[in-house]
mmCIF file of C-alpha atoms and ligand atoms in Angstrom:
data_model
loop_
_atom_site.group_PDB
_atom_site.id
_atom_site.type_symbol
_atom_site.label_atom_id
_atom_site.label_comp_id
_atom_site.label_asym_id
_atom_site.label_seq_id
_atom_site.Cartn_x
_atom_site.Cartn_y
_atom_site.Cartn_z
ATOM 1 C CA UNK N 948 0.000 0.000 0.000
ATOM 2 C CA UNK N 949 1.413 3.756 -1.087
ATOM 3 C CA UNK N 950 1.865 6.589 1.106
ATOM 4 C CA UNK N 951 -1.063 8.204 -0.297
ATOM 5 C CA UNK N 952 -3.367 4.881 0.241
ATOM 6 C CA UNK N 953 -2.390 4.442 3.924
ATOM 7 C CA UNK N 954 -3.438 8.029 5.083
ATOM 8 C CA UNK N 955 -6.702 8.334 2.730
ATOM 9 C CA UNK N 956 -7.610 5.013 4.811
ATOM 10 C CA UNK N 957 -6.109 5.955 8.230
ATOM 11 C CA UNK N 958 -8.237 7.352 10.648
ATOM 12 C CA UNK N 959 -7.247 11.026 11.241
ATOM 13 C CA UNK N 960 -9.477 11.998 14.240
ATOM 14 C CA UNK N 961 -8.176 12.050 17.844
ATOM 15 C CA UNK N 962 -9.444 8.881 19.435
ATOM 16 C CA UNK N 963 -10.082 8.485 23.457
ATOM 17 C CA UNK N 964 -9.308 4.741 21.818
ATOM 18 C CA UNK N 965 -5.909 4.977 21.052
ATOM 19 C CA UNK N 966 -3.093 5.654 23.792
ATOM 20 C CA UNK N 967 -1.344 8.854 22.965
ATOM 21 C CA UNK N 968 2.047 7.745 23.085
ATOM 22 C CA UNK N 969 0.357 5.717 19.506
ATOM 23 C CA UNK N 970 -1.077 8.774 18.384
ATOM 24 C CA UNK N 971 1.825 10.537 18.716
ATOM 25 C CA UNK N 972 4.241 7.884 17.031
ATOM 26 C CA UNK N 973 1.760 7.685 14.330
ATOM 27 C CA UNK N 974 1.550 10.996 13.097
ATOM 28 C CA UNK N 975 5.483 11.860 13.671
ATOM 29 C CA UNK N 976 5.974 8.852 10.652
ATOM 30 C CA UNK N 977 3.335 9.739 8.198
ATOM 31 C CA UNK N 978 4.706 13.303 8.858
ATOM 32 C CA UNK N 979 8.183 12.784 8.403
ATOM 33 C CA UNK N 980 7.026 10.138 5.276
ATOM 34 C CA UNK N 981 5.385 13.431 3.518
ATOM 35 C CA UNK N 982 7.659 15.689 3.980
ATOM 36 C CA UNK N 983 11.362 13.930 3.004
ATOM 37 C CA UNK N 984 9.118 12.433 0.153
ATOM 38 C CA UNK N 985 9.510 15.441 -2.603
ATOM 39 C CA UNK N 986 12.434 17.023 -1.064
ATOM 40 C CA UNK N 987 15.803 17.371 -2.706
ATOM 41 C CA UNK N 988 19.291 16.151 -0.971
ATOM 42 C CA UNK N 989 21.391 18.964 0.365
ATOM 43 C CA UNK N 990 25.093 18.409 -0.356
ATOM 44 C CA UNK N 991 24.530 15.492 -2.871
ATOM 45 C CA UNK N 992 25.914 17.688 -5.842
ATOM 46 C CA UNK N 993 28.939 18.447 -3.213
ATOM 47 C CA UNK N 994 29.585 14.706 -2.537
ATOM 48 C CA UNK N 995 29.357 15.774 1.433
ATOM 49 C CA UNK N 996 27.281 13.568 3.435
ATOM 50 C CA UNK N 997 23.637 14.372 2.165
ATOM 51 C CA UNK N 998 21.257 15.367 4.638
ATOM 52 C CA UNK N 999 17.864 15.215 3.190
ATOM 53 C CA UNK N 1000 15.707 18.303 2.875
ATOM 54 C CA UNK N 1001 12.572 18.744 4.827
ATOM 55 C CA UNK N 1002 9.481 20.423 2.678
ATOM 56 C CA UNK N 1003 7.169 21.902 5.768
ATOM 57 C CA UNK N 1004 4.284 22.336 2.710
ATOM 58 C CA UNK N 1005 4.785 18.338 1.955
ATOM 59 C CA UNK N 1006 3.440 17.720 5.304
ATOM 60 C CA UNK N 1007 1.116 20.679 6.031
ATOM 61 C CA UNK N 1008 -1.135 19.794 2.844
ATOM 62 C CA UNK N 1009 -2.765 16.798 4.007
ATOM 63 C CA UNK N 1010 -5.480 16.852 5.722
ATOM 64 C CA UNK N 1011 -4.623 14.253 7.921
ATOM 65 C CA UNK N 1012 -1.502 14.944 9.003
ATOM 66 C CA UNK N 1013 -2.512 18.671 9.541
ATOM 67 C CA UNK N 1014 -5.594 18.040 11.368
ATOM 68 C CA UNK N 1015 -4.192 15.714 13.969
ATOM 69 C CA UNK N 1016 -0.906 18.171 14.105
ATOM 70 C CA UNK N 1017 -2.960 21.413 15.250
ATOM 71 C CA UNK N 1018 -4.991 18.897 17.538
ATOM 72 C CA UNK N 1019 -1.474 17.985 19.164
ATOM 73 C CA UNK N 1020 -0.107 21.514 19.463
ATOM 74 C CA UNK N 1021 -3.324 23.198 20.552
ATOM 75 C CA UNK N 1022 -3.003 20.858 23.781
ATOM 76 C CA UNK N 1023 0.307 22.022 24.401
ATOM 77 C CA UNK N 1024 -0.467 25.925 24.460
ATOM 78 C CA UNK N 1025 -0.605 27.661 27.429
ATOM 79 C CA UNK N 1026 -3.178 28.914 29.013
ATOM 80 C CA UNK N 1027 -5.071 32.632 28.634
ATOM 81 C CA UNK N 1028 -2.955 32.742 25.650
ATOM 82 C CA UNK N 1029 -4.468 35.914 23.057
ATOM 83 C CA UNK N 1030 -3.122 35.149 19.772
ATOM 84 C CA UNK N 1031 -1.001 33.141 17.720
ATOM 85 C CA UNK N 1032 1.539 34.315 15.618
ATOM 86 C CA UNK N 1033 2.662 32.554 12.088
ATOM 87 C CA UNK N 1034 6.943 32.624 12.017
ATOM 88 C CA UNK N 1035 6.795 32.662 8.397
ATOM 89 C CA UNK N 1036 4.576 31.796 5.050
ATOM 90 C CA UNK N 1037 5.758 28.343 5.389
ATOM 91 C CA UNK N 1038 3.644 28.076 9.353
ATOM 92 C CA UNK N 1039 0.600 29.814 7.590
ATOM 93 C CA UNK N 1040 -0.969 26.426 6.946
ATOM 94 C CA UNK N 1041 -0.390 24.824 10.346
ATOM 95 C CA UNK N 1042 -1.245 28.070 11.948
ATOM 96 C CA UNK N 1043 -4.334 28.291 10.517
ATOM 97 C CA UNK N 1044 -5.379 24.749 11.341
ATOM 98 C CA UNK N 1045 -4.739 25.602 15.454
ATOM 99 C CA UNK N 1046 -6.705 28.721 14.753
ATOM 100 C CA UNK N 1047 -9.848 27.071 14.021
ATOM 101 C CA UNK N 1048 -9.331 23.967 16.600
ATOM 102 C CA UNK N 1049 -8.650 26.701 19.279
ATOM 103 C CA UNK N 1050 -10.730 29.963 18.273
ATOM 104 C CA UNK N 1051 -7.473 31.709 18.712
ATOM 105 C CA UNK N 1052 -7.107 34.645 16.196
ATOM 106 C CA UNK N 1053 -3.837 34.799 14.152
ATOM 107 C CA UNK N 1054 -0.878 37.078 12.294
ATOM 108 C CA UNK N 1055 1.236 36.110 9.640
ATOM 109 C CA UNK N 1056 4.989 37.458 10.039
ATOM 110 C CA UNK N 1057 6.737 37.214 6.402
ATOM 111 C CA UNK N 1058 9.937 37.477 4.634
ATOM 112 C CA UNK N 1059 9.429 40.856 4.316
ATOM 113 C CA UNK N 1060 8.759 41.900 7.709
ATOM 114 C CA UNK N 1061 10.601 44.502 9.543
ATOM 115 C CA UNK N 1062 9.735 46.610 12.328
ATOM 116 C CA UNK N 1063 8.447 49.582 9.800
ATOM 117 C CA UNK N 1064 6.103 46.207 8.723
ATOM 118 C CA UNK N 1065 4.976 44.209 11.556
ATOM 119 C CA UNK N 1066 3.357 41.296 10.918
ATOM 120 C CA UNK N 1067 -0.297 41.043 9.133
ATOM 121 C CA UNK N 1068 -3.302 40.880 11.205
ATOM 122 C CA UNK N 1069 -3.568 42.700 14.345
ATOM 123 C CA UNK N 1070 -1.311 42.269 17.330
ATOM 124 C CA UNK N 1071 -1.792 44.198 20.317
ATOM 125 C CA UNK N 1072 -0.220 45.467 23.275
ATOM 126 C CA UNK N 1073 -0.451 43.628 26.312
ATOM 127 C CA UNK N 1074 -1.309 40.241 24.824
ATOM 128 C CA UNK N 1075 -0.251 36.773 24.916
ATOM 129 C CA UNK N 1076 1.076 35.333 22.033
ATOM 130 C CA UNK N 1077 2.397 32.646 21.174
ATOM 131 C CA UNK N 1078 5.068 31.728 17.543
ATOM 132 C CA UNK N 1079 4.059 28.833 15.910
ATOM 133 C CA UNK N 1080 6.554 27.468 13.322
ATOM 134 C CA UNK N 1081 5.824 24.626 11.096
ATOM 135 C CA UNK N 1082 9.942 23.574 10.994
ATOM 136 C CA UNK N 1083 13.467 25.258 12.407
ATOM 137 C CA UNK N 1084 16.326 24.696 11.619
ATOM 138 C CA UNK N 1085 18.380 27.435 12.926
ATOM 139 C CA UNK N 1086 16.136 29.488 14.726
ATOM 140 C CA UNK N 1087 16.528 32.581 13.218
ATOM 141 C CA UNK N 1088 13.153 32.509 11.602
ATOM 142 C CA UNK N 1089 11.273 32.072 15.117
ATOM 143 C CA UNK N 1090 13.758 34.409 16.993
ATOM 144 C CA UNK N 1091 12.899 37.801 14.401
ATOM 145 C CA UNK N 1092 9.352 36.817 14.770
ATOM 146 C CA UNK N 1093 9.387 36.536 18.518
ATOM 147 C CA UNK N 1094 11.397 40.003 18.109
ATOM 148 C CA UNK N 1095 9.124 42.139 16.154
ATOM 149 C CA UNK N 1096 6.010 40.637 18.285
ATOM 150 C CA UNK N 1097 7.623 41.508 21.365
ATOM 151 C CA UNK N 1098 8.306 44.998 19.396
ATOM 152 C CA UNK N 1099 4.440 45.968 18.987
ATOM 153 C CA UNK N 1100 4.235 45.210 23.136
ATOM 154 C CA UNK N 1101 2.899 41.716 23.458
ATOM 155 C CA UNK N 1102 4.410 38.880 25.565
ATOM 156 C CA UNK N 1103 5.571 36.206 23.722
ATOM 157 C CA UNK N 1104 4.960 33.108 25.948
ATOM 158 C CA UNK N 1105 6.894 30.632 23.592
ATOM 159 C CA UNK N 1106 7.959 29.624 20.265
ATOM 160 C CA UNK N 1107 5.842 26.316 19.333
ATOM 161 C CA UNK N 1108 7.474 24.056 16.301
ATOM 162 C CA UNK N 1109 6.312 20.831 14.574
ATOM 163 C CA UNK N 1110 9.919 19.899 13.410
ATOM 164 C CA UNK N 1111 12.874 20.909 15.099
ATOM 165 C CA UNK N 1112 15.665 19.932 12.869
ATOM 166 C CA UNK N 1113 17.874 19.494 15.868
ATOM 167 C CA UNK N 1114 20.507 22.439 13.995
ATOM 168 C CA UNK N 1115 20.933 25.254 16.513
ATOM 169 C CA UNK N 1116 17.350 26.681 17.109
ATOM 170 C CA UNK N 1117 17.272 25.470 20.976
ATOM 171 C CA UNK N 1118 20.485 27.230 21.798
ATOM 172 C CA UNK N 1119 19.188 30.493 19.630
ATOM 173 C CA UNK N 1120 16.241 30.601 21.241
ATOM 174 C CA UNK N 1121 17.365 30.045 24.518
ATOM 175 C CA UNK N 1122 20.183 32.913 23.741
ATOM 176 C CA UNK N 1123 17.197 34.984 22.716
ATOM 177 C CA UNK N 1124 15.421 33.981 26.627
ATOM 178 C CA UNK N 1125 12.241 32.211 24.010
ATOM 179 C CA UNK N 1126 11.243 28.761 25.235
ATOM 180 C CA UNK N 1127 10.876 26.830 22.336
ATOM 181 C CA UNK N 1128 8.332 23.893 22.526
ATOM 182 C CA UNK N 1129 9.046 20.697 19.846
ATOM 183 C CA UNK N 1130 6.426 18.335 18.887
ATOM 184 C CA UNK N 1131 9.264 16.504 16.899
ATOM 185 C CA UNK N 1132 12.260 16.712 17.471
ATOM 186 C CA UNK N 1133 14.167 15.357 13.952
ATOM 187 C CA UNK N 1134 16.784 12.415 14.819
ATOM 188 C CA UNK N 1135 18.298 10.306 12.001
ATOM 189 C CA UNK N 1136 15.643 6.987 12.606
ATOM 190 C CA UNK N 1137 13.221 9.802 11.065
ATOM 191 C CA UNK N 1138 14.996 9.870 7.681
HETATM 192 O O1 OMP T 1404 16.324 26.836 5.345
HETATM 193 C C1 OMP T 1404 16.427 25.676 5.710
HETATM 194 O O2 OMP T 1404 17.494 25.246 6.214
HETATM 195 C C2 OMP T 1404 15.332 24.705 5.502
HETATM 196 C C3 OMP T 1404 15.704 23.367 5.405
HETATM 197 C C4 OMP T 1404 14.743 22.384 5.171
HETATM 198 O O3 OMP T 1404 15.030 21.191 5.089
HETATM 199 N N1 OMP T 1404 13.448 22.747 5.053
HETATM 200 C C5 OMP T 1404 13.049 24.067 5.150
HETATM 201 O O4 OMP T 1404 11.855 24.304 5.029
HETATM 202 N N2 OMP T 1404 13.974 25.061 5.401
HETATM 203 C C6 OMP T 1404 13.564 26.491 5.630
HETATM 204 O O5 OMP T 1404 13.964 26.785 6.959
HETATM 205 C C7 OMP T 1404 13.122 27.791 7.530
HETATM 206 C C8 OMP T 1404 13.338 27.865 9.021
HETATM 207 O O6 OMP T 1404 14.733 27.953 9.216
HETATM 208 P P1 OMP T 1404 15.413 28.712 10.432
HETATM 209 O O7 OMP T 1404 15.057 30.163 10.318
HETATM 210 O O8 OMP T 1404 16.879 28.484 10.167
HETATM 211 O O9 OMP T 1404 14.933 28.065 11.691
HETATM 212 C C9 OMP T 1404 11.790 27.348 7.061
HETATM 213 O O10 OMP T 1404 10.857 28.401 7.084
HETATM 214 C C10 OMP T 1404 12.104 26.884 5.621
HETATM 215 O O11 OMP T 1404 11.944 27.926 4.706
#
């Protein structure tokens, strides 16, 4: 059976049925499955080591990876939290999908963000926020967005990532006084 036959026939709804260390297990491999699947291999053309790249859209646009993913993370926010804040284009989708589980209004930091832009949508001063990231690698990403969030006079009460590549972001983060919260942390029995 394909990649693509497995999920349209797996269950995707969060079952009191099935323990969560299962649930949990099951979603990081169709997840990692999906998004290694299309991606190139960095440093194959240098004849270094490759390290496979990881597309964050691969995994966001299923349905069933995405809906049990923002089931997950919405547990894991805190509480009296105001707003959630997308890190980039690429945590739009996953973003989104925790909006509508939670009722949690969004904005979308971009590329072209600075501090003369802040993010789209409204943030506001005073409230709790928290940076959701589909994927880091290094951290930077996560750390501007916490930055210019923190700039318009909210509280950012941590940085909340599907995929940690496991490539610098805890120690940025950390540097930057952000907690940073992993759903999956990437090791190399992922690949
Ligand atoms: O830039 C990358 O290193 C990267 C590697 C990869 O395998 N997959 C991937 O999506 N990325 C990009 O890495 C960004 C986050 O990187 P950091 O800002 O370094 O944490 C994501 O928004 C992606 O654009």
């Amino acid at each position: 059976m394909s990649l693509d036959q497995e999920l349209a026939a797996g269950y995707d709804e969060i079952t009191v049925f099935l323990p969560p260390g299962l649930r949990l297990g099951e979603l990081r491999a169709d997840l990692f499955a999906a998004g290694y699947r299309a991606a190139p291999q960095r440093g194959a053309a240098s004849g270094e080591a490759s390290v496979p790249d990881l597309d964050p859209y691969a995994f966001q646009t299923r349905p069933t990876i995405l809906r049990r993913l923002a089931a997950i993370l919405a547990e894991r926010l805190p509480d009296r939290l105001d707003r959630l804040v997308a890190a980039s284009a690429s945590a739009v989708p996953l973003t989104t999908a925790v909006a509508l589980h939670t009722g949690l209004p969004f904005a979308v930091a971009g590329e072209t963000t600075t501090s003369e832009s802040p993010p789209l949508g409204d943030i506001h001063r005073g409230e709790r926020i928290a940076v959701l990231a589909a994927l880091t690698v290094s951290g930077d990403t996560a750390v501007r967005t916490a930055a210019l969030v923190q700039a318009q006079g909210a509280e950012v009460c941590g940085v909340f990532t599907a995929v940690d590549r496991t490539q610098g972001a805890s120690g940025l983060l950390d540097g930057a006084e952000l907690d940073l919260h992993v759903l999956f942390p990437e090791g190399s029995a992922d690949r």
